[in-house]
PDB file of C-alpha atoms and ligand atoms in Angstrom:
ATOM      1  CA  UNK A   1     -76.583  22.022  -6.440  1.00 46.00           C
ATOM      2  CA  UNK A   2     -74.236  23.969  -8.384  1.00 49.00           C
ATOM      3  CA  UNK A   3     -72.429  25.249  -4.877  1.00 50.00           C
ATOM      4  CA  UNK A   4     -72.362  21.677  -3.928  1.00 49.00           C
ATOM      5  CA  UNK A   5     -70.184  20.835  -6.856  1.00 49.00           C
ATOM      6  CA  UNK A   6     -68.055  23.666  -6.590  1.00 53.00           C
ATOM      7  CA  UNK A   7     -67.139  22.690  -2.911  1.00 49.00           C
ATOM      8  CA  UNK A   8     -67.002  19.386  -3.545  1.00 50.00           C
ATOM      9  CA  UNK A   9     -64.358  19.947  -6.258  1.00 46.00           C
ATOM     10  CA  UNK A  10     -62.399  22.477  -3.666  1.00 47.00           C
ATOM     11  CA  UNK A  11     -62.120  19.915  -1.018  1.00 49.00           C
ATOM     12  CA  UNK A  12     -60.767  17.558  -3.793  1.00 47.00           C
ATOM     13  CA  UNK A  13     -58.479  20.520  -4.462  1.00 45.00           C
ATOM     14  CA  UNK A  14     -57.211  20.966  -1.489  1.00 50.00           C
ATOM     15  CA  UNK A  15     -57.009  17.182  -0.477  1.00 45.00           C
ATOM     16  CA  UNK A  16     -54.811  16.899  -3.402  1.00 47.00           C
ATOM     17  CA  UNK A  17     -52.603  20.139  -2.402  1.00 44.00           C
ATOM     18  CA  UNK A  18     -52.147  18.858   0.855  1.00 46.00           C
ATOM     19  CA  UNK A  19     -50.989  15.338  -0.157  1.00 44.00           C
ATOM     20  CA  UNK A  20     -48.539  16.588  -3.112  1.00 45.00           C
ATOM     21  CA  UNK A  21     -47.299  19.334  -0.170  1.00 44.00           C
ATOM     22  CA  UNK A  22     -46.579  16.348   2.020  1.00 44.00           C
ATOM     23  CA  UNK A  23     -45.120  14.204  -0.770  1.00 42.00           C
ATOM     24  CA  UNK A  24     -42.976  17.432  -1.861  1.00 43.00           C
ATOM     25  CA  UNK A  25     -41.556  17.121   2.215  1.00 41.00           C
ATOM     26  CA  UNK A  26     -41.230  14.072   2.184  1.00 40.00           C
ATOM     27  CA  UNK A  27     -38.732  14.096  -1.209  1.00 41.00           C
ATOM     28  CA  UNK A  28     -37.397  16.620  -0.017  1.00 43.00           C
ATOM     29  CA  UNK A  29     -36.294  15.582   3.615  1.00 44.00           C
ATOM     30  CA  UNK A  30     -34.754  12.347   1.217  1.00 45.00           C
ATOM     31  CA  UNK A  31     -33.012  13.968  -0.969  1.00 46.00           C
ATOM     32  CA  UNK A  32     -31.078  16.382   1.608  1.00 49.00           C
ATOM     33  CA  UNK A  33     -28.601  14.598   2.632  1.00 51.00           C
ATOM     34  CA  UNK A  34     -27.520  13.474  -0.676  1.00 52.00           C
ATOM     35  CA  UNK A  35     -27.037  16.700  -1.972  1.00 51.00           C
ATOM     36  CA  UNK A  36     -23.751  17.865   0.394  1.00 52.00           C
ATOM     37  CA  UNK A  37     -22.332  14.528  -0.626  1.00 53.00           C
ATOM     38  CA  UNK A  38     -23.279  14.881  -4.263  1.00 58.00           C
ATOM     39  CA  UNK A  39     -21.205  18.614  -3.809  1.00 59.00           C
ATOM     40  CA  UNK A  40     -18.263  17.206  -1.985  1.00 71.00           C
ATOM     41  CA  UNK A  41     -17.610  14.043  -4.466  1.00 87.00           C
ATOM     42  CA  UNK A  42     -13.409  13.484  -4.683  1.00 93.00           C
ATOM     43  CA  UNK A  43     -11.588  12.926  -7.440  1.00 96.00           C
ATOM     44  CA  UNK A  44     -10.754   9.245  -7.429  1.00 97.00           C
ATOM     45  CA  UNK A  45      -7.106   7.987  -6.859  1.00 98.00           C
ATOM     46  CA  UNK A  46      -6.572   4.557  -7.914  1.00 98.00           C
ATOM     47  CA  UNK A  47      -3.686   3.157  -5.992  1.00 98.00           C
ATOM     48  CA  UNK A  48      -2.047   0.016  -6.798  1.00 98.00           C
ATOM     49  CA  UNK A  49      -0.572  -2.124  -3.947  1.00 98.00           C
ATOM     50  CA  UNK A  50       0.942  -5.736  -3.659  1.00 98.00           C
ATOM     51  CA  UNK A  51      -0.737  -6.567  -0.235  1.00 96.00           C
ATOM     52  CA  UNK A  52       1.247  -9.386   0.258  1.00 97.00           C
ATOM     53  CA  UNK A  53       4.236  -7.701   2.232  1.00 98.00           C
ATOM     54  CA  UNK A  54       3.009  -7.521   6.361  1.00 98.00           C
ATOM     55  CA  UNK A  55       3.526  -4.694   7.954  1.00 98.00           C
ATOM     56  CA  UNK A  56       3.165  -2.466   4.374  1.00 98.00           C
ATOM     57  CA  UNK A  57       0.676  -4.219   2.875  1.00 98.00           C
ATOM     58  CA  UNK A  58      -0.985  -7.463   3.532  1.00 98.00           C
ATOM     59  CA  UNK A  59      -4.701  -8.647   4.230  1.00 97.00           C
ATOM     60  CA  UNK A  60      -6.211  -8.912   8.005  1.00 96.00           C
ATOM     61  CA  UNK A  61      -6.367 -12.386   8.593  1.00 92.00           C
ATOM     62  CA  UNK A  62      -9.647 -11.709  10.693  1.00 95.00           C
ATOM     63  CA  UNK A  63     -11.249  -9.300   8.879  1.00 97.00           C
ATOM     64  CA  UNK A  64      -9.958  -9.845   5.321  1.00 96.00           C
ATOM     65  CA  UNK A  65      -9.471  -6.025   4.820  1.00 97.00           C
ATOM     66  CA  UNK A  66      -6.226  -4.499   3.162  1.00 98.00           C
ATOM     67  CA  UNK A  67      -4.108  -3.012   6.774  1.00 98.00           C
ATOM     68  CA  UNK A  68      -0.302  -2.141   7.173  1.00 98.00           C
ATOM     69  CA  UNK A  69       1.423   1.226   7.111  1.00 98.00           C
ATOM     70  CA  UNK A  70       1.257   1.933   3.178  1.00 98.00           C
ATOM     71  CA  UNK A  71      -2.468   1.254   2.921  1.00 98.00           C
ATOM     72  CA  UNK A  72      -2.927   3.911   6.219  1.00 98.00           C
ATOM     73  CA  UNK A  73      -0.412   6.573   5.309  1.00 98.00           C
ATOM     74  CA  UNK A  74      -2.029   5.902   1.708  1.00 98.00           C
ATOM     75  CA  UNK A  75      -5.086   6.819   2.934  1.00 98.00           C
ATOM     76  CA  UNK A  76      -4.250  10.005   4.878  1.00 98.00           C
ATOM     77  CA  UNK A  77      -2.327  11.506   1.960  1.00 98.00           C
ATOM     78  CA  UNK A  78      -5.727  10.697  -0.330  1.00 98.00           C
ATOM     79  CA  UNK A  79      -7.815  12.526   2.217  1.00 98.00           C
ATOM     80  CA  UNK A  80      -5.223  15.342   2.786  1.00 98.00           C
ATOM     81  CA  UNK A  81      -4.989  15.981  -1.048  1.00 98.00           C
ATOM     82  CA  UNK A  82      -8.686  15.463  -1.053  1.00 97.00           C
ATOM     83  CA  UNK A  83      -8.911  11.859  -2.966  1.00 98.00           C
ATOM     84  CA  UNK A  84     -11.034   9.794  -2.934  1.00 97.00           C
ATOM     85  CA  UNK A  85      -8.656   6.348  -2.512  1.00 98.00           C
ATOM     86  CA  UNK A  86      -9.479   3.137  -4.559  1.00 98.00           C
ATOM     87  CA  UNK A  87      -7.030   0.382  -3.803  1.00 98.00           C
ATOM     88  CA  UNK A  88      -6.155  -1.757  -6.874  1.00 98.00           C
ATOM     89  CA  UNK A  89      -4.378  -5.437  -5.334  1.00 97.00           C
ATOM     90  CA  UNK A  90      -1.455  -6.722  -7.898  1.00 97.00           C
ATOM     91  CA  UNK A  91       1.558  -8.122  -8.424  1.00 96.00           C
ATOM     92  CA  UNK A  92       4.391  -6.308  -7.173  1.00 97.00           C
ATOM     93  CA  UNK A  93       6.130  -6.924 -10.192  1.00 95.00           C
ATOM     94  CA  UNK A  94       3.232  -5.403 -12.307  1.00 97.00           C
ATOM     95  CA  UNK A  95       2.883  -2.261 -10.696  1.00 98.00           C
ATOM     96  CA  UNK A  96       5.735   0.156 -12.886  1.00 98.00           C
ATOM     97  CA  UNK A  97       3.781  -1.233 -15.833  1.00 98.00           C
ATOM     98  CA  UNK A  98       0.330  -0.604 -14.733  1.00 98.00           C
ATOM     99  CA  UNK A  99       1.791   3.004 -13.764  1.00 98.00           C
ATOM    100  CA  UNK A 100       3.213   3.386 -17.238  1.00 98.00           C
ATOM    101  CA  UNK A 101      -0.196   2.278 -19.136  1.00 98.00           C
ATOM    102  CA  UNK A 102      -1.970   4.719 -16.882  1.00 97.00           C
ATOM    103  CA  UNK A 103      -4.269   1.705 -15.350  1.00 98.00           C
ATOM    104  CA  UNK A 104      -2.908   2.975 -11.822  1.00 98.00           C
ATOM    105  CA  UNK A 105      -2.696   6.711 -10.637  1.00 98.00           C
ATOM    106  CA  UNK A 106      -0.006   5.509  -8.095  1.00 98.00           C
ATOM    107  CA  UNK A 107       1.657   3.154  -6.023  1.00 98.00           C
ATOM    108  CA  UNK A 108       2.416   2.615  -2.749  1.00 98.00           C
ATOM    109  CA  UNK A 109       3.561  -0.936  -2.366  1.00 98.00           C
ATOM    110  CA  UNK A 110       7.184  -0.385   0.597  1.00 98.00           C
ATOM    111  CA  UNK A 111       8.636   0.369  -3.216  1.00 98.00           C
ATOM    112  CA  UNK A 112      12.294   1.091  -3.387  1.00 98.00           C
ATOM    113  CA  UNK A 113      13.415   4.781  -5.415  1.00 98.00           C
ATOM    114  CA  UNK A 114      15.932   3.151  -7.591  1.00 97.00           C
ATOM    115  CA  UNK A 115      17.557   5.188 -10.261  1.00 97.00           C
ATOM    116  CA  UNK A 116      16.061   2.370 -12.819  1.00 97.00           C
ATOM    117  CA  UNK A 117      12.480   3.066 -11.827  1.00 98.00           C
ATOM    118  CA  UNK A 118      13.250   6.353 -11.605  1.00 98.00           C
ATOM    119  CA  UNK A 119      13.717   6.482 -15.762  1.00 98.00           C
ATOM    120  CA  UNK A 120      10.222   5.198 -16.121  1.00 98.00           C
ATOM    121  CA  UNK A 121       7.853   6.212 -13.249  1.00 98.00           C
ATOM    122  CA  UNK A 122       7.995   9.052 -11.000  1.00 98.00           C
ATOM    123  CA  UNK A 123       8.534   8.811  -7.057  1.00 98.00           C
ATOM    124  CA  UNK A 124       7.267  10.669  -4.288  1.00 98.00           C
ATOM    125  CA  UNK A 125       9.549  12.399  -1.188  1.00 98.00           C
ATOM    126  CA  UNK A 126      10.938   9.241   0.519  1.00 98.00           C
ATOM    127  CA  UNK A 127       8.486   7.622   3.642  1.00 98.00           C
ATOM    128  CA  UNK A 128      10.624   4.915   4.683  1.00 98.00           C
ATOM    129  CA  UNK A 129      14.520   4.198   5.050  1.00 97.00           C
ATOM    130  CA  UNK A 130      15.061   0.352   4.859  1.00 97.00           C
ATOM    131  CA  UNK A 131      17.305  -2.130   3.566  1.00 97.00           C
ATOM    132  CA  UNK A 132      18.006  -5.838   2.480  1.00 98.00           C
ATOM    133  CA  UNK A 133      18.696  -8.485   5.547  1.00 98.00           C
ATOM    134  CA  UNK A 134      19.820 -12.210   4.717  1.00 98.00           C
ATOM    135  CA  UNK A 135      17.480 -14.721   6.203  1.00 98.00           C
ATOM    136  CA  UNK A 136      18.074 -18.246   6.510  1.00 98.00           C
ATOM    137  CA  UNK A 137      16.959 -21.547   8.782  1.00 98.00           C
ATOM    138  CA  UNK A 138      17.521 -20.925  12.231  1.00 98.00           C
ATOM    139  CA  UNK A 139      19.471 -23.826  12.420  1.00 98.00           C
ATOM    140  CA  UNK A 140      22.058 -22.460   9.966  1.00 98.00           C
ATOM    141  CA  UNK A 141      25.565 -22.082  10.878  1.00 96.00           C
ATOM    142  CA  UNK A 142      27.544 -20.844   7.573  1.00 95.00           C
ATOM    143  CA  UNK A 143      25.786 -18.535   6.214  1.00 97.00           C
ATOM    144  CA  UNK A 144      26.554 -15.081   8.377  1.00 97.00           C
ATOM    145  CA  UNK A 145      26.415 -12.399   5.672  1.00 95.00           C
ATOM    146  CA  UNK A 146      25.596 -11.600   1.914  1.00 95.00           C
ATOM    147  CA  UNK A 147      29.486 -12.610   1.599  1.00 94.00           C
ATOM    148  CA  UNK A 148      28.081 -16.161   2.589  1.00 96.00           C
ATOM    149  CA  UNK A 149      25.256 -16.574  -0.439  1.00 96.00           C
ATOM    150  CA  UNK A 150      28.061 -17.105  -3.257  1.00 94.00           C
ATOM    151  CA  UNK A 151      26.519 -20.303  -4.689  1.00 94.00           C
ATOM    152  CA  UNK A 152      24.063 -20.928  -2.117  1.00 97.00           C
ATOM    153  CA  UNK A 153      20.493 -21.407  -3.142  1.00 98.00           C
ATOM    154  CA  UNK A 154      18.598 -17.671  -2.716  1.00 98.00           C
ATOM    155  CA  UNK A 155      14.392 -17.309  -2.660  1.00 98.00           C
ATOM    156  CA  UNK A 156      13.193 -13.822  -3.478  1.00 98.00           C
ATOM    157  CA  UNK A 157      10.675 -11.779  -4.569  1.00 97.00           C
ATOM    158  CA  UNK A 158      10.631 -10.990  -8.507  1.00 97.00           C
ATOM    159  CA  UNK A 159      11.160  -7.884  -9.470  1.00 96.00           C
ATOM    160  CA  UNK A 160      12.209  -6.741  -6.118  1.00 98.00           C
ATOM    161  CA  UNK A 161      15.667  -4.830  -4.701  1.00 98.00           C
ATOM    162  CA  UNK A 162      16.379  -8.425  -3.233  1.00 98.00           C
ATOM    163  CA  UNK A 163      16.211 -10.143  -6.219  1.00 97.00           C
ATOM    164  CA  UNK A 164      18.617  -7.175  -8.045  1.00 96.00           C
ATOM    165  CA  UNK A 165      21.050  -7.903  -5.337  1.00 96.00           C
ATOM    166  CA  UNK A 166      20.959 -11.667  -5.398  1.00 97.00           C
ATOM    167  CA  UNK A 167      21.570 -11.584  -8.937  1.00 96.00           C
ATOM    168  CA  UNK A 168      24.784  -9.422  -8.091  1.00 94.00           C
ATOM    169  CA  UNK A 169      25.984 -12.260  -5.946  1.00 93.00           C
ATOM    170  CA  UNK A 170      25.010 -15.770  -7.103  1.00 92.00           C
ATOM    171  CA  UNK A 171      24.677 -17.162 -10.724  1.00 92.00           C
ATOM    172  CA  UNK A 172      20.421 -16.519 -11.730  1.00 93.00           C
ATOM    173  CA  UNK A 173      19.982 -20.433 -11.770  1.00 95.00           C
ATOM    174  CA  UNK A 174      20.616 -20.491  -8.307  1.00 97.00           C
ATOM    175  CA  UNK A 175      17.744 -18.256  -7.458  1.00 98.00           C
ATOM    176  CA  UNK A 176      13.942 -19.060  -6.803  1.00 98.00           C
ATOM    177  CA  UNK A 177      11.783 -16.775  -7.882  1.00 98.00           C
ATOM    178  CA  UNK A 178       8.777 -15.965  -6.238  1.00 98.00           C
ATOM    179  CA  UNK A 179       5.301 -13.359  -6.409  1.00 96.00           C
ATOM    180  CA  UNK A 180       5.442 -12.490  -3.057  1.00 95.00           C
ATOM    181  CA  UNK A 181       7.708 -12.422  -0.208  1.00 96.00           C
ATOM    182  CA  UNK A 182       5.867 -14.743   2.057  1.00 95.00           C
ATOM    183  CA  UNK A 183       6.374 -17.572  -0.353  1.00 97.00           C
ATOM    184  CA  UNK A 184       9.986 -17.215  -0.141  1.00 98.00           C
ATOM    185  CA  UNK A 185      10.411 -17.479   3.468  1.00 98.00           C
ATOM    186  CA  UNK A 186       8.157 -20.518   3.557  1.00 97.00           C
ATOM    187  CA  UNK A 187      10.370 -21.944   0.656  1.00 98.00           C
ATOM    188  CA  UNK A 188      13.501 -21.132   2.700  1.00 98.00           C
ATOM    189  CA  UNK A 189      11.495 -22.969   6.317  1.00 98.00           C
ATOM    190  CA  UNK A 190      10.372 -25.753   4.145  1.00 97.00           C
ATOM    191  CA  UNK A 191      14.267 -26.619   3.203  1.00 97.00           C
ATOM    192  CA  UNK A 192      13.912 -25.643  -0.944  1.00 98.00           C
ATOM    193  CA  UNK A 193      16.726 -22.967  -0.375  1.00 98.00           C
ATOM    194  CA  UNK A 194      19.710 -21.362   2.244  1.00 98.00           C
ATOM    195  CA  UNK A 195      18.468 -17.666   2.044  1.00 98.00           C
ATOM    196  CA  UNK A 196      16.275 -15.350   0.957  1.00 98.00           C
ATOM    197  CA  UNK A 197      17.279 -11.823   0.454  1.00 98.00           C
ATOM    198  CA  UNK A 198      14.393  -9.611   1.087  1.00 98.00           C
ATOM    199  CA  UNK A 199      13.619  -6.077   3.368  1.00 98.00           C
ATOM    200  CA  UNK A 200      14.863  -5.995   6.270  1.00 97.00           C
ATOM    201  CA  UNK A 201      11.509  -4.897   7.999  1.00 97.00           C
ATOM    202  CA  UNK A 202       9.590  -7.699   6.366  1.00 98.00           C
ATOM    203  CA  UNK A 203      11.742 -10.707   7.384  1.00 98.00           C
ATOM    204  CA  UNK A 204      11.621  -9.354  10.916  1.00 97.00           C
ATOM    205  CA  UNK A 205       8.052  -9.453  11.236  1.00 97.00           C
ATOM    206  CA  UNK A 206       7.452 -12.708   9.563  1.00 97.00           C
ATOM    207  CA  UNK A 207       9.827 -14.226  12.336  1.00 97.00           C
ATOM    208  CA  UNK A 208       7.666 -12.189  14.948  1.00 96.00           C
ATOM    209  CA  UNK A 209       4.717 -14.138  14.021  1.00 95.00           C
ATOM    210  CA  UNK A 210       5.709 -17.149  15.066  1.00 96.00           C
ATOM    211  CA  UNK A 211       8.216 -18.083  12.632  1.00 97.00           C
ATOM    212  CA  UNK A 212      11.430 -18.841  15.134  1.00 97.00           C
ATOM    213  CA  UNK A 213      12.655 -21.587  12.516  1.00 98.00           C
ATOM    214  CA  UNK A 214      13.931 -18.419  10.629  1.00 98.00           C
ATOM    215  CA  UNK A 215      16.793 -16.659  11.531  1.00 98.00           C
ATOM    216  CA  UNK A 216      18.176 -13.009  10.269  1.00 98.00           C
ATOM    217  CA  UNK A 217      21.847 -12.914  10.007  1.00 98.00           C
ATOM    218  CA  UNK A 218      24.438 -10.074   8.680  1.00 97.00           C
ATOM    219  CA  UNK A 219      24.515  -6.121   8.695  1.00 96.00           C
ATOM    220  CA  UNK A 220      21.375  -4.544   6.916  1.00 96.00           C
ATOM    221  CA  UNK A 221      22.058  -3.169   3.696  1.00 94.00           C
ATOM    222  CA  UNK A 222      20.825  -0.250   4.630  1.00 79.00           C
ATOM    223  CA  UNK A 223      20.723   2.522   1.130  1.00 89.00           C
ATOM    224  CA  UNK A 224      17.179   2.398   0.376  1.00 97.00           C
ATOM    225  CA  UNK A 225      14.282   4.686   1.268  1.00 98.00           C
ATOM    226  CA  UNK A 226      10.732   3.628   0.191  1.00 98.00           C
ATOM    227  CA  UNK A 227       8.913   6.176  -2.287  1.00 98.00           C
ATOM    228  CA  UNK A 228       5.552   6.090  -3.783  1.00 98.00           C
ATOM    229  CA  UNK A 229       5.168   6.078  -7.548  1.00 98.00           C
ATOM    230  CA  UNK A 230       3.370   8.028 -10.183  1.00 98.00           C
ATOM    231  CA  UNK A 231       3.209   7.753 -14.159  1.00 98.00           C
ATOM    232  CA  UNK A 232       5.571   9.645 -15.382  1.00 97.00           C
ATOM    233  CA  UNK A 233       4.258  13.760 -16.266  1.00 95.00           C
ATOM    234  CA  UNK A 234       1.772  13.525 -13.535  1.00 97.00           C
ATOM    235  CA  UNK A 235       3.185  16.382 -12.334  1.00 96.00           C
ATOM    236  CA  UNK A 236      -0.286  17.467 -10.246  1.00 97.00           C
ATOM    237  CA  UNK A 237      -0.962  14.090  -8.618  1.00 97.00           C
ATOM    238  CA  UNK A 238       2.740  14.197  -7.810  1.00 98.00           C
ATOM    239  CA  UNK A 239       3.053  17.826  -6.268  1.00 98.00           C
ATOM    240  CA  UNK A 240      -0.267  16.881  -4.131  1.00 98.00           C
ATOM    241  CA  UNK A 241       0.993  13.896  -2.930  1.00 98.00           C
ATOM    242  CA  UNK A 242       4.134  15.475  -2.182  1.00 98.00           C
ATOM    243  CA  UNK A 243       2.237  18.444  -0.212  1.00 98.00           C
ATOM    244  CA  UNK A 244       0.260  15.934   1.451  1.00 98.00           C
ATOM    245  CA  UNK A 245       3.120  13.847   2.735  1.00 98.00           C
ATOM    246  CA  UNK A 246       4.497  17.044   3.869  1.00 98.00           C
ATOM    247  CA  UNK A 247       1.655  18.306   5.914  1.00 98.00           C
ATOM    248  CA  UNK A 248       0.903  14.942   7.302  1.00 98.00           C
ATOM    249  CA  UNK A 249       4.822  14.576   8.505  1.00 98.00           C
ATOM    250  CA  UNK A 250       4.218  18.337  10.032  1.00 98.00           C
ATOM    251  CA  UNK A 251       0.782  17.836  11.960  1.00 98.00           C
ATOM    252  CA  UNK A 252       1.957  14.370  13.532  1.00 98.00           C
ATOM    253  CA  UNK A 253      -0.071  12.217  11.328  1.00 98.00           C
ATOM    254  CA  UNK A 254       2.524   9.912   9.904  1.00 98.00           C
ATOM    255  CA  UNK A 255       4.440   9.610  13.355  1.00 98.00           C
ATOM    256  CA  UNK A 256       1.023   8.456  14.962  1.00 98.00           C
ATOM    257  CA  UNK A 257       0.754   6.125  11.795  1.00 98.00           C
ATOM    258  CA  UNK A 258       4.768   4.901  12.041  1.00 98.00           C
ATOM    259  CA  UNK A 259       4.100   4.347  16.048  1.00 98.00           C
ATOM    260  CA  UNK A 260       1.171   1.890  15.323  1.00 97.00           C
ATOM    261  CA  UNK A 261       2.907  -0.166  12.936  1.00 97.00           C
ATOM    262  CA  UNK A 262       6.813  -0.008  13.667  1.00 96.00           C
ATOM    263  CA  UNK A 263       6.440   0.444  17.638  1.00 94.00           C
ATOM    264  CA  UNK A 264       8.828   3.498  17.591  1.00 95.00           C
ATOM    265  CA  UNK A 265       9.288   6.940  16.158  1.00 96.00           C
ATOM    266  CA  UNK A 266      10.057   7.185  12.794  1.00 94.00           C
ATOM    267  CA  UNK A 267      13.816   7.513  12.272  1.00 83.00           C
TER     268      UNK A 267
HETATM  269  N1  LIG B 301      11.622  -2.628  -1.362  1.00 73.68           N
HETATM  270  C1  LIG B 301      11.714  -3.692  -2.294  1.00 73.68           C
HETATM  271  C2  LIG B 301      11.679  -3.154  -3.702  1.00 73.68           C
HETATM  272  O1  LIG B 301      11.309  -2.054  -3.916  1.00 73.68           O
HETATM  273  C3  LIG B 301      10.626  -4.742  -2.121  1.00 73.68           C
HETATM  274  C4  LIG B 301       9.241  -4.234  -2.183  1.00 73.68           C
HETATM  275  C5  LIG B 301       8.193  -5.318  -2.262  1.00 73.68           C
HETATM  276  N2  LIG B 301       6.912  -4.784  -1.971  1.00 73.68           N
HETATM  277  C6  LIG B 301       5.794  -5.485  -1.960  1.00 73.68           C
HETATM  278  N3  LIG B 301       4.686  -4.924  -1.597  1.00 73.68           N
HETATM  279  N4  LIG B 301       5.795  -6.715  -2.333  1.00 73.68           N
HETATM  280  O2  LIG B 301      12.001  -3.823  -4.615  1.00 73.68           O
END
């Protein structure tokens, strides 16, 4: 009797070594492959972008994501500096402040390095050389250069290069302010104004798609260079970003981004 009991309780012992052994495989085939990720988490850039501004920064119409050249060359620099990108969507014309409260780590948003910004935020290397361009109505026949817009009726962009430079040549009442670039232009088709000052790269393409009512007249003002910006004293995020841009400009990475979006080499 007694032997009886003592196998009987070294079955149940084994039964129950076998079954924990098995459970112990089984939690620990599940919790492989999160370890390796757990080991390689990034350091989190948060990257604030106006994605209103086709080809920088705009949403897909078909598959609502955030696309353009920023948002891609954004995304190599995070992964060459070995971020881990979150993209932030705002108003252009909030970014330098959410840089300067810290809510942002940077931002890449086709931003002009002016010497104004440059007092309160820090900039990258240039990415881009651009400039202003003068649309109006295709149907326009005085307007044929910024020497035109004195006293004509001007859409733009707060807080943008454009609107600085409109300013410079028309009294402010004349001028229509607008959050994003796209509402301009349709301001300008719709009749509400003569021009709008804006980049030259972003006018082009919103005539590309479809928008022949729109015409781009003039020379392109062509002093500014695109840079992306960092809070002030960031000194590390900037030197990264910096090396990044670097390498990525070296190894053929940015070209093959500039090619998809702009069609060409960069310049
Ligand atoms: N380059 C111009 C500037 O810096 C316009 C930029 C507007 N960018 C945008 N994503 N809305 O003022």
């Amino acid at each position: 009797m007694k032997k009886m009991i003592k196998f009987a309780l070294l079955a149940v012992l084994a039964l129950t070594l076998a079954v924990s052994a098995v459970g112990c495989g089984g939690s620990q085939s599940q919790e492989q492959p999160k370890e390796p990720a757990k080991a390689e988490a990034k350091p989190k850039l948060v990257v604030g972008a106006d994605a209103t501004f086709a080809p920088f920064e705009f949403t897909d119409p078909k598959t609502g994501k955030y696309v353009g050249f920023d948002i891609e060359l954004m995304q190599a620099i995070a992964e060459e500096a070995g971020y881990e990108m979150d993209l932030q969507v705002m108003a252009f014309d909030g970014l330098i402040a959410a840089l300067q409260a810290k809510q942002i780590d940077a931002a890449i948003s086709a931003m002009t390095i002016t010497p104004e910004r440059a007092k309160v935020v820090d900039f990258s290397e240039p990415y881009y050389k651009s400039g202003l361009i003068v649309a109006v109505q295709a149907k326009n026949n005085d307007i044929k250069s910024f020497e035109d817009l004195k006293g004509k009726k001007i859409a733009v962009q707060s807080g943008t290069t454009g609107a600085m430079h409109a300013e410079k040549i028309t009294d402010k009442d004349k001028i229509t302010y607008f959050t994003n670039s796209d509402q301009a232009l349709l301001e300008l088709k719709n009749g509400g104004v003569d021009a709008v000052v804006n980049d030259y790269p972003v006018s082009a393409y919103f005539i590309q798609q479809g928008n022949n009512d729109v015409k781009l007249v003039g020379e392109i003002l062509s002093a500014e260079e695109y840079g992306i910006a960092i809070p002030k004293g960031k000194t590390e995020t900037l030197e990264k970003i910096n090396a990044a841009l670097k390498k990525l400009k070296e190894n053929g990475k940015y070209a093959e981004i500039y090619q998809k979006w702009f069609g060409e080499q960069p310049k």
